[in-house]
């Protein structure tokens, strides 16, 4: 399988029904939020549409989604109006946020002075947030501090590339794009 990234609006319940199981539809029906129902069913529908209708989806011990019957890794992210799913034979991760999200209340909890100095782009706080979310998912670990343990060290926004690091590990290449009013950062 070639690594792939799919970004799209949530599907209607009717569209998602073609690719989701009756158990998943029953589980989604219990959610109070229509948006949560749509996100839950949509990302599962995308996985099956792209990887095969019979793909089984479960969760690992950390709560991350996994495909149980194919040698493929997946990562999922959703926000108001979009879902993002990536798949790869190797570990992968994705995060998506609307460009309009206000990160000012949280910025002190995740953006270091060194990271702030890397770019003056007005979307930089959102890009770093998405990068750190992707690094967190990619790490496959819990209890990482977004300021201390996850770092963005280099940036080339013109090329759509970032370099990050998880604790004292090897550098991790991340891709960044802005699409239809959304910031997407992914590791494939």
PDB file of C-alpha atoms in Angstrom:
ATOM      1  CA  UNK A   1       0.000   0.000   0.000  1.00  0.00           C
ATOM      2  CA  UNK A   2       1.164   3.493  -0.825  1.00  0.00           C
ATOM      3  CA  UNK A   3       0.798   5.965   2.064  1.00  0.00           C
ATOM      4  CA  UNK A   4      -2.322   8.059   1.578  1.00  0.00           C
ATOM      5  CA  UNK A   5      -4.202  10.965   3.143  1.00  0.00           C
ATOM      6  CA  UNK A   6      -7.923  11.676   2.702  1.00  0.00           C
ATOM      7  CA  UNK A   7      -9.508  14.961   3.803  1.00  0.00           C
ATOM      8  CA  UNK A   8     -13.212  15.520   3.338  1.00  0.00           C
ATOM      9  CA  UNK A   9     -16.418  16.810   4.897  1.00  0.00           C
ATOM     10  CA  UNK A  10     -18.285  14.361   7.129  1.00  0.00           C
ATOM     11  CA  UNK A  11     -20.677  12.113   5.255  1.00  0.00           C
ATOM     12  CA  UNK A  12     -24.402  12.019   5.744  1.00  0.00           C
ATOM     13  CA  UNK A  13     -25.720   9.031   7.686  1.00  0.00           C
ATOM     14  CA  UNK A  14     -27.019   7.606   4.417  1.00  0.00           C
ATOM     15  CA  UNK A  15     -23.629   7.892   2.687  1.00  0.00           C
ATOM     16  CA  UNK A  16     -21.766   6.391   5.651  1.00  0.00           C
ATOM     17  CA  UNK A  17     -24.252   3.511   5.994  1.00  0.00           C
ATOM     18  CA  UNK A  18     -22.846   1.894   2.840  1.00  0.00           C
ATOM     19  CA  UNK A  19     -19.447   1.466   4.524  1.00  0.00           C
ATOM     20  CA  UNK A  20     -20.263   1.042   8.215  1.00  0.00           C
ATOM     21  CA  UNK A  21     -21.518  -1.916  10.197  1.00  0.00           C
ATOM     22  CA  UNK A  22     -24.890  -2.108  11.895  1.00  0.00           C
ATOM     23  CA  UNK A  23     -23.040  -2.235  15.246  1.00  0.00           C
ATOM     24  CA  UNK A  24     -21.230   1.017  14.419  1.00  0.00           C
ATOM     25  CA  UNK A  25     -24.472   2.699  13.368  1.00  0.00           C
ATOM     26  CA  UNK A  26     -26.123   1.566  16.616  1.00  0.00           C
ATOM     27  CA  UNK A  27     -23.171   2.838  18.635  1.00  0.00           C
ATOM     28  CA  UNK A  28     -23.270   6.188  16.803  1.00  0.00           C
ATOM     29  CA  UNK A  29     -27.025   6.527  17.369  1.00  0.00           C
ATOM     30  CA  UNK A  30     -26.344   6.660  21.117  1.00  0.00           C
ATOM     31  CA  UNK A  31     -24.244   9.832  20.785  1.00  0.00           C
ATOM     32  CA  UNK A  32     -26.099  12.989  21.778  1.00  0.00           C
ATOM     33  CA  UNK A  33     -24.238  15.121  19.232  1.00  0.00           C
ATOM     34  CA  UNK A  34     -25.101  14.884  15.552  1.00  0.00           C
ATOM     35  CA  UNK A  35     -21.584  16.065  14.719  1.00  0.00           C
ATOM     36  CA  UNK A  36     -20.019  13.295  16.806  1.00  0.00           C
ATOM     37  CA  UNK A  37     -22.242  10.715  15.084  1.00  0.00           C
ATOM     38  CA  UNK A  38     -21.230  12.006  11.649  1.00  0.00           C
ATOM     39  CA  UNK A  39     -17.504  12.081  12.510  1.00  0.00           C
ATOM     40  CA  UNK A  40     -17.594   8.590  14.042  1.00  0.00           C
ATOM     41  CA  UNK A  41     -19.293   7.045  11.032  1.00  0.00           C
ATOM     42  CA  UNK A  42     -17.494   9.111   8.383  1.00  0.00           C
ATOM     43  CA  UNK A  43     -13.934   8.203   9.249  1.00  0.00           C
ATOM     44  CA  UNK A  44     -14.873   4.521   9.424  1.00  0.00           C
ATOM     45  CA  UNK A  45     -16.580   4.814   6.052  1.00  0.00           C
ATOM     46  CA  UNK A  46     -13.469   6.425   4.541  1.00  0.00           C
ATOM     47  CA  UNK A  47     -11.242   3.642   5.903  1.00  0.00           C
ATOM     48  CA  UNK A  48     -13.458   0.945   4.371  1.00  0.00           C
ATOM     49  CA  UNK A  49     -14.054   2.803   1.125  1.00  0.00           C
ATOM     50  CA  UNK A  50     -10.315   3.156   0.617  1.00  0.00           C
ATOM     51  CA  UNK A  51      -8.971  -0.081   2.162  1.00  0.00           C
ATOM     52  CA  UNK A  52     -11.817  -2.529   1.556  1.00  0.00           C
ATOM     53  CA  UNK A  53     -15.412  -2.950   2.630  1.00  0.00           C
ATOM     54  CA  UNK A  54     -14.607  -5.876   4.933  1.00  0.00           C
ATOM     55  CA  UNK A  55     -11.850  -4.150   6.901  1.00  0.00           C
ATOM     56  CA  UNK A  56     -12.212  -4.612  10.645  1.00  0.00           C
ATOM     57  CA  UNK A  57     -11.589  -1.565  12.831  1.00  0.00           C
ATOM     58  CA  UNK A  58     -10.721  -1.746  16.521  1.00  0.00           C
ATOM     59  CA  UNK A  59      -8.779   0.267  19.089  1.00  0.00           C
ATOM     60  CA  UNK A  60      -5.362  -0.435  20.571  1.00  0.00           C
ATOM     61  CA  UNK A  61      -4.562  -0.316  24.286  1.00  0.00           C
ATOM     62  CA  UNK A  62      -4.100   3.472  24.098  1.00  0.00           C
ATOM     63  CA  UNK A  63      -7.431   4.037  22.376  1.00  0.00           C
ATOM     64  CA  UNK A  64      -6.029   4.695  18.893  1.00  0.00           C
ATOM     65  CA  UNK A  65      -7.897   3.201  15.927  1.00  0.00           C
ATOM     66  CA  UNK A  66      -6.327   0.199  14.199  1.00  0.00           C
ATOM     67  CA  UNK A  67      -7.132  -2.014  11.258  1.00  0.00           C
ATOM     68  CA  UNK A  68      -6.969  -5.561  12.575  1.00  0.00           C
ATOM     69  CA  UNK A  69      -6.836  -7.606   9.395  1.00  0.00           C
ATOM     70  CA  UNK A  70      -4.395  -5.765   7.121  1.00  0.00           C
ATOM     71  CA  UNK A  71      -0.738  -4.797   7.538  1.00  0.00           C
ATOM     72  CA  UNK A  72      -1.615  -1.104   7.554  1.00  0.00           C
ATOM     73  CA  UNK A  73      -1.533   1.677  10.108  1.00  0.00           C
ATOM     74  CA  UNK A  74      -4.215   4.371  10.247  1.00  0.00           C
ATOM     75  CA  UNK A  75      -4.630   7.689  11.985  1.00  0.00           C
ATOM     76  CA  UNK A  76      -7.770   9.778  12.249  1.00  0.00           C
ATOM     77  CA  UNK A  77      -8.586  13.370  13.105  1.00  0.00           C
ATOM     78  CA  UNK A  78     -11.794  15.368  12.921  1.00  0.00           C
ATOM     79  CA  UNK A  79     -13.012  18.839  13.676  1.00  0.00           C
ATOM     80  CA  UNK A  80     -16.091  20.858  12.791  1.00  0.00           C
ATOM     81  CA  UNK A  81     -16.628  20.354   9.072  1.00  0.00           C
ATOM     82  CA  UNK A  82     -13.771  17.971   8.179  1.00  0.00           C
ATOM     83  CA  UNK A  83     -12.339  14.553   8.796  1.00  0.00           C
ATOM     84  CA  UNK A  84      -8.810  13.481   7.952  1.00  0.00           C
ATOM     85  CA  UNK A  85      -7.646   9.889   7.663  1.00  0.00           C
ATOM     86  CA  UNK A  86      -4.196   8.653   6.737  1.00  0.00           C
ATOM     87  CA  UNK A  87      -3.042   5.114   6.067  1.00  0.00           C
ATOM     88  CA  UNK A  88       0.409   3.659   5.573  1.00  0.00           C
ATOM     89  CA  UNK A  89       2.324   0.398   5.881  1.00  0.00           C
ATOM     90  CA  UNK A  90       4.364   2.273   8.529  1.00  0.00           C
ATOM     91  CA  UNK A  91       3.278   4.311  11.548  1.00  0.00           C
ATOM     92  CA  UNK A  92       1.442   7.452  10.540  1.00  0.00           C
ATOM     93  CA  UNK A  93      -0.422  10.330  12.154  1.00  0.00           C
ATOM     94  CA  UNK A  94      -2.666  13.245  11.192  1.00  0.00           C
ATOM     95  CA  UNK A  95      -4.317  16.226  12.833  1.00  0.00           C
ATOM     96  CA  UNK A  96      -6.716  18.789  11.376  1.00  0.00           C
ATOM     97  CA  UNK A  97      -8.106  22.052  12.756  1.00  0.00           C
ATOM     98  CA  UNK A  98     -10.032  24.957  11.243  1.00  0.00           C
ATOM     99  CA  UNK A  99      -7.902  28.003  10.456  1.00  0.00           C
ATOM    100  CA  UNK A 100     -10.440  30.061  12.375  1.00  0.00           C
ATOM    101  CA  UNK A 101      -9.856  28.239  15.681  1.00  0.00           C
ATOM    102  CA  UNK A 102      -8.581  30.599  18.348  1.00  0.00           C
ATOM    103  CA  UNK A 103      -5.519  29.033  19.999  1.00  0.00           C
ATOM    104  CA  UNK A 104      -4.716  32.046  22.207  1.00  0.00           C
ATOM    105  CA  UNK A 105      -6.045  30.501  25.444  1.00  0.00           C
ATOM    106  CA  UNK A 106      -3.974  27.318  25.020  1.00  0.00           C
ATOM    107  CA  UNK A 107      -0.829  28.673  23.380  1.00  0.00           C
ATOM    108  CA  UNK A 108       1.128  28.953  26.646  1.00  0.00           C
ATOM    109  CA  UNK A 109       0.600  25.231  27.283  1.00  0.00           C
ATOM    110  CA  UNK A 110       2.140  24.020  24.019  1.00  0.00           C
ATOM    111  CA  UNK A 111       4.140  26.709  22.178  1.00  0.00           C
ATOM    112  CA  UNK A 112       7.652  27.393  23.462  1.00  0.00           C
ATOM    113  CA  UNK A 113       9.468  30.713  22.880  1.00  0.00           C
ATOM    114  CA  UNK A 114      11.878  28.888  20.519  1.00  0.00           C
ATOM    115  CA  UNK A 115       8.976  27.516  18.486  1.00  0.00           C
ATOM    116  CA  UNK A 116       7.250  30.893  18.416  1.00  0.00           C
ATOM    117  CA  UNK A 117      10.394  32.442  16.903  1.00  0.00           C
ATOM    118  CA  UNK A 118      10.430  29.939  14.005  1.00  0.00           C
ATOM    119  CA  UNK A 119       7.658  31.662  12.032  1.00  0.00           C
ATOM    120  CA  UNK A 120       5.613  34.822  11.928  1.00  0.00           C
ATOM    121  CA  UNK A 121       2.883  33.176   9.863  1.00  0.00           C
ATOM    122  CA  UNK A 122      -0.529  34.104  11.309  1.00  0.00           C
ATOM    123  CA  UNK A 123      -1.504  30.415  11.254  1.00  0.00           C
ATOM    124  CA  UNK A 124       1.662  29.340  13.076  1.00  0.00           C
ATOM    125  CA  UNK A 125      -0.009  28.660  16.469  1.00  0.00           C
ATOM    126  CA  UNK A 126      -2.494  26.323  14.747  1.00  0.00           C
ATOM    127  CA  UNK A 127       0.236  24.648  12.714  1.00  0.00           C
ATOM    128  CA  UNK A 128       2.288  23.935  15.834  1.00  0.00           C
ATOM    129  CA  UNK A 129      -0.806  22.637  17.651  1.00  0.00           C
ATOM    130  CA  UNK A 130      -1.556  20.238  14.796  1.00  0.00           C
ATOM    131  CA  UNK A 131       2.115  19.208  14.587  1.00  0.00           C
ATOM    132  CA  UNK A 132       2.235  18.377  18.275  1.00  0.00           C
ATOM    133  CA  UNK A 133      -1.058  16.466  18.083  1.00  0.00           C
ATOM    134  CA  UNK A 134       0.363  14.464  15.164  1.00  0.00           C
ATOM    135  CA  UNK A 135       3.627  13.822  17.042  1.00  0.00           C
ATOM    136  CA  UNK A 136       1.645  12.687  20.095  1.00  0.00           C
ATOM    137  CA  UNK A 137      -0.374  10.221  18.016  1.00  0.00           C
ATOM    138  CA  UNK A 138       2.763   9.071  16.185  1.00  0.00           C
ATOM    139  CA  UNK A 139       4.570   8.389  19.471  1.00  0.00           C
ATOM    140  CA  UNK A 140       2.056   5.756  20.526  1.00  0.00           C
ATOM    141  CA  UNK A 141       2.540   6.824  24.155  1.00  0.00           C
ATOM    142  CA  UNK A 142       0.537   8.642  26.785  1.00  0.00           C
ATOM    143  CA  UNK A 143       1.457  11.373  29.219  1.00  0.00           C
ATOM    144  CA  UNK A 144       3.752  13.371  26.962  1.00  0.00           C
ATOM    145  CA  UNK A 145       3.960  17.072  27.781  1.00  0.00           C
ATOM    146  CA  UNK A 146       3.245  19.227  24.727  1.00  0.00           C
ATOM    147  CA  UNK A 147       5.875  21.838  25.699  1.00  0.00           C
ATOM    148  CA  UNK A 148       8.600  19.633  27.131  1.00  0.00           C
ATOM    149  CA  UNK A 149       8.327  16.323  25.245  1.00  0.00           C
ATOM    150  CA  UNK A 150       7.046  17.328  21.787  1.00  0.00           C
ATOM    151  CA  UNK A 151       8.944  19.926  19.807  1.00  0.00           C
ATOM    152  CA  UNK A 152       8.900  21.611  16.421  1.00  0.00           C
ATOM    153  CA  UNK A 153      12.502  22.449  15.565  1.00  0.00           C
ATOM    154  CA  UNK A 154      12.566  23.449  11.902  1.00  0.00           C
ATOM    155  CA  UNK A 155      10.037  24.861   9.483  1.00  0.00           C
ATOM    156  CA  UNK A 156       9.806  25.450   5.738  1.00  0.00           C
ATOM    157  CA  UNK A 157       6.198  26.455   5.165  1.00  0.00           C
ATOM    158  CA  UNK A 158       6.838  27.195   1.480  1.00  0.00           C
ATOM    159  CA  UNK A 159       7.766  23.524   1.046  1.00  0.00           C
ATOM    160  CA  UNK A 160       5.070  22.359   3.476  1.00  0.00           C
ATOM    161  CA  UNK A 161       7.625  20.706   5.747  1.00  0.00           C
ATOM    162  CA  UNK A 162       8.325  20.712   9.477  1.00  0.00           C
ATOM    163  CA  UNK A 163      10.808  18.798  11.565  1.00  0.00           C
ATOM    164  CA  UNK A 164       9.731  17.714  15.005  1.00  0.00           C
ATOM    165  CA  UNK A 165      11.057  15.590  17.812  1.00  0.00           C
ATOM    166  CA  UNK A 166       9.504  13.351  20.449  1.00  0.00           C
ATOM    167  CA  UNK A 167      11.483  13.671  23.675  1.00  0.00           C
ATOM    168  CA  UNK A 168      15.148  12.994  22.761  1.00  0.00           C
ATOM    169  CA  UNK A 169      14.356  10.741  19.794  1.00  0.00           C
ATOM    170  CA  UNK A 170      15.298  11.065  16.164  1.00  0.00           C
ATOM    171  CA  UNK A 171      13.942  13.971  14.100  1.00  0.00           C
ATOM    172  CA  UNK A 172      10.498  13.331  12.619  1.00  0.00           C
ATOM    173  CA  UNK A 173       9.470  14.849   9.289  1.00  0.00           C
ATOM    174  CA  UNK A 174       5.969  16.294   9.153  1.00  0.00           C
ATOM    175  CA  UNK A 175       4.030  17.665   6.208  1.00  0.00           C
ATOM    176  CA  UNK A 176       1.751  20.669   6.558  1.00  0.00           C
ATOM    177  CA  UNK A 177      -0.891  22.064   4.249  1.00  0.00           C
ATOM    178  CA  UNK A 178      -3.814  24.428   4.365  1.00  0.00           C
ATOM    179  CA  UNK A 179      -6.872  23.243   2.512  1.00  0.00           C
ATOM    180  CA  UNK A 180     -10.264  24.939   2.227  1.00  0.00           C
ATOM    181  CA  UNK A 181      -9.856  26.823   5.515  1.00  0.00           C
ATOM    182  CA  UNK A 182      -8.271  23.957   7.462  1.00  0.00           C
ATOM    183  CA  UNK A 183      -4.756  23.302   8.747  1.00  0.00           C
ATOM    184  CA  UNK A 184      -3.584  19.726   8.242  1.00  0.00           C
ATOM    185  CA  UNK A 185      -0.342  18.268   9.602  1.00  0.00           C
ATOM    186  CA  UNK A 186       0.537  14.665   8.911  1.00  0.00           C
ATOM    187  CA  UNK A 187       3.301  12.094   9.152  1.00  0.00           C
ATOM    188  CA  UNK A 188       3.328   9.488   6.380  1.00  0.00           C
TER     189      UNK A 188
END
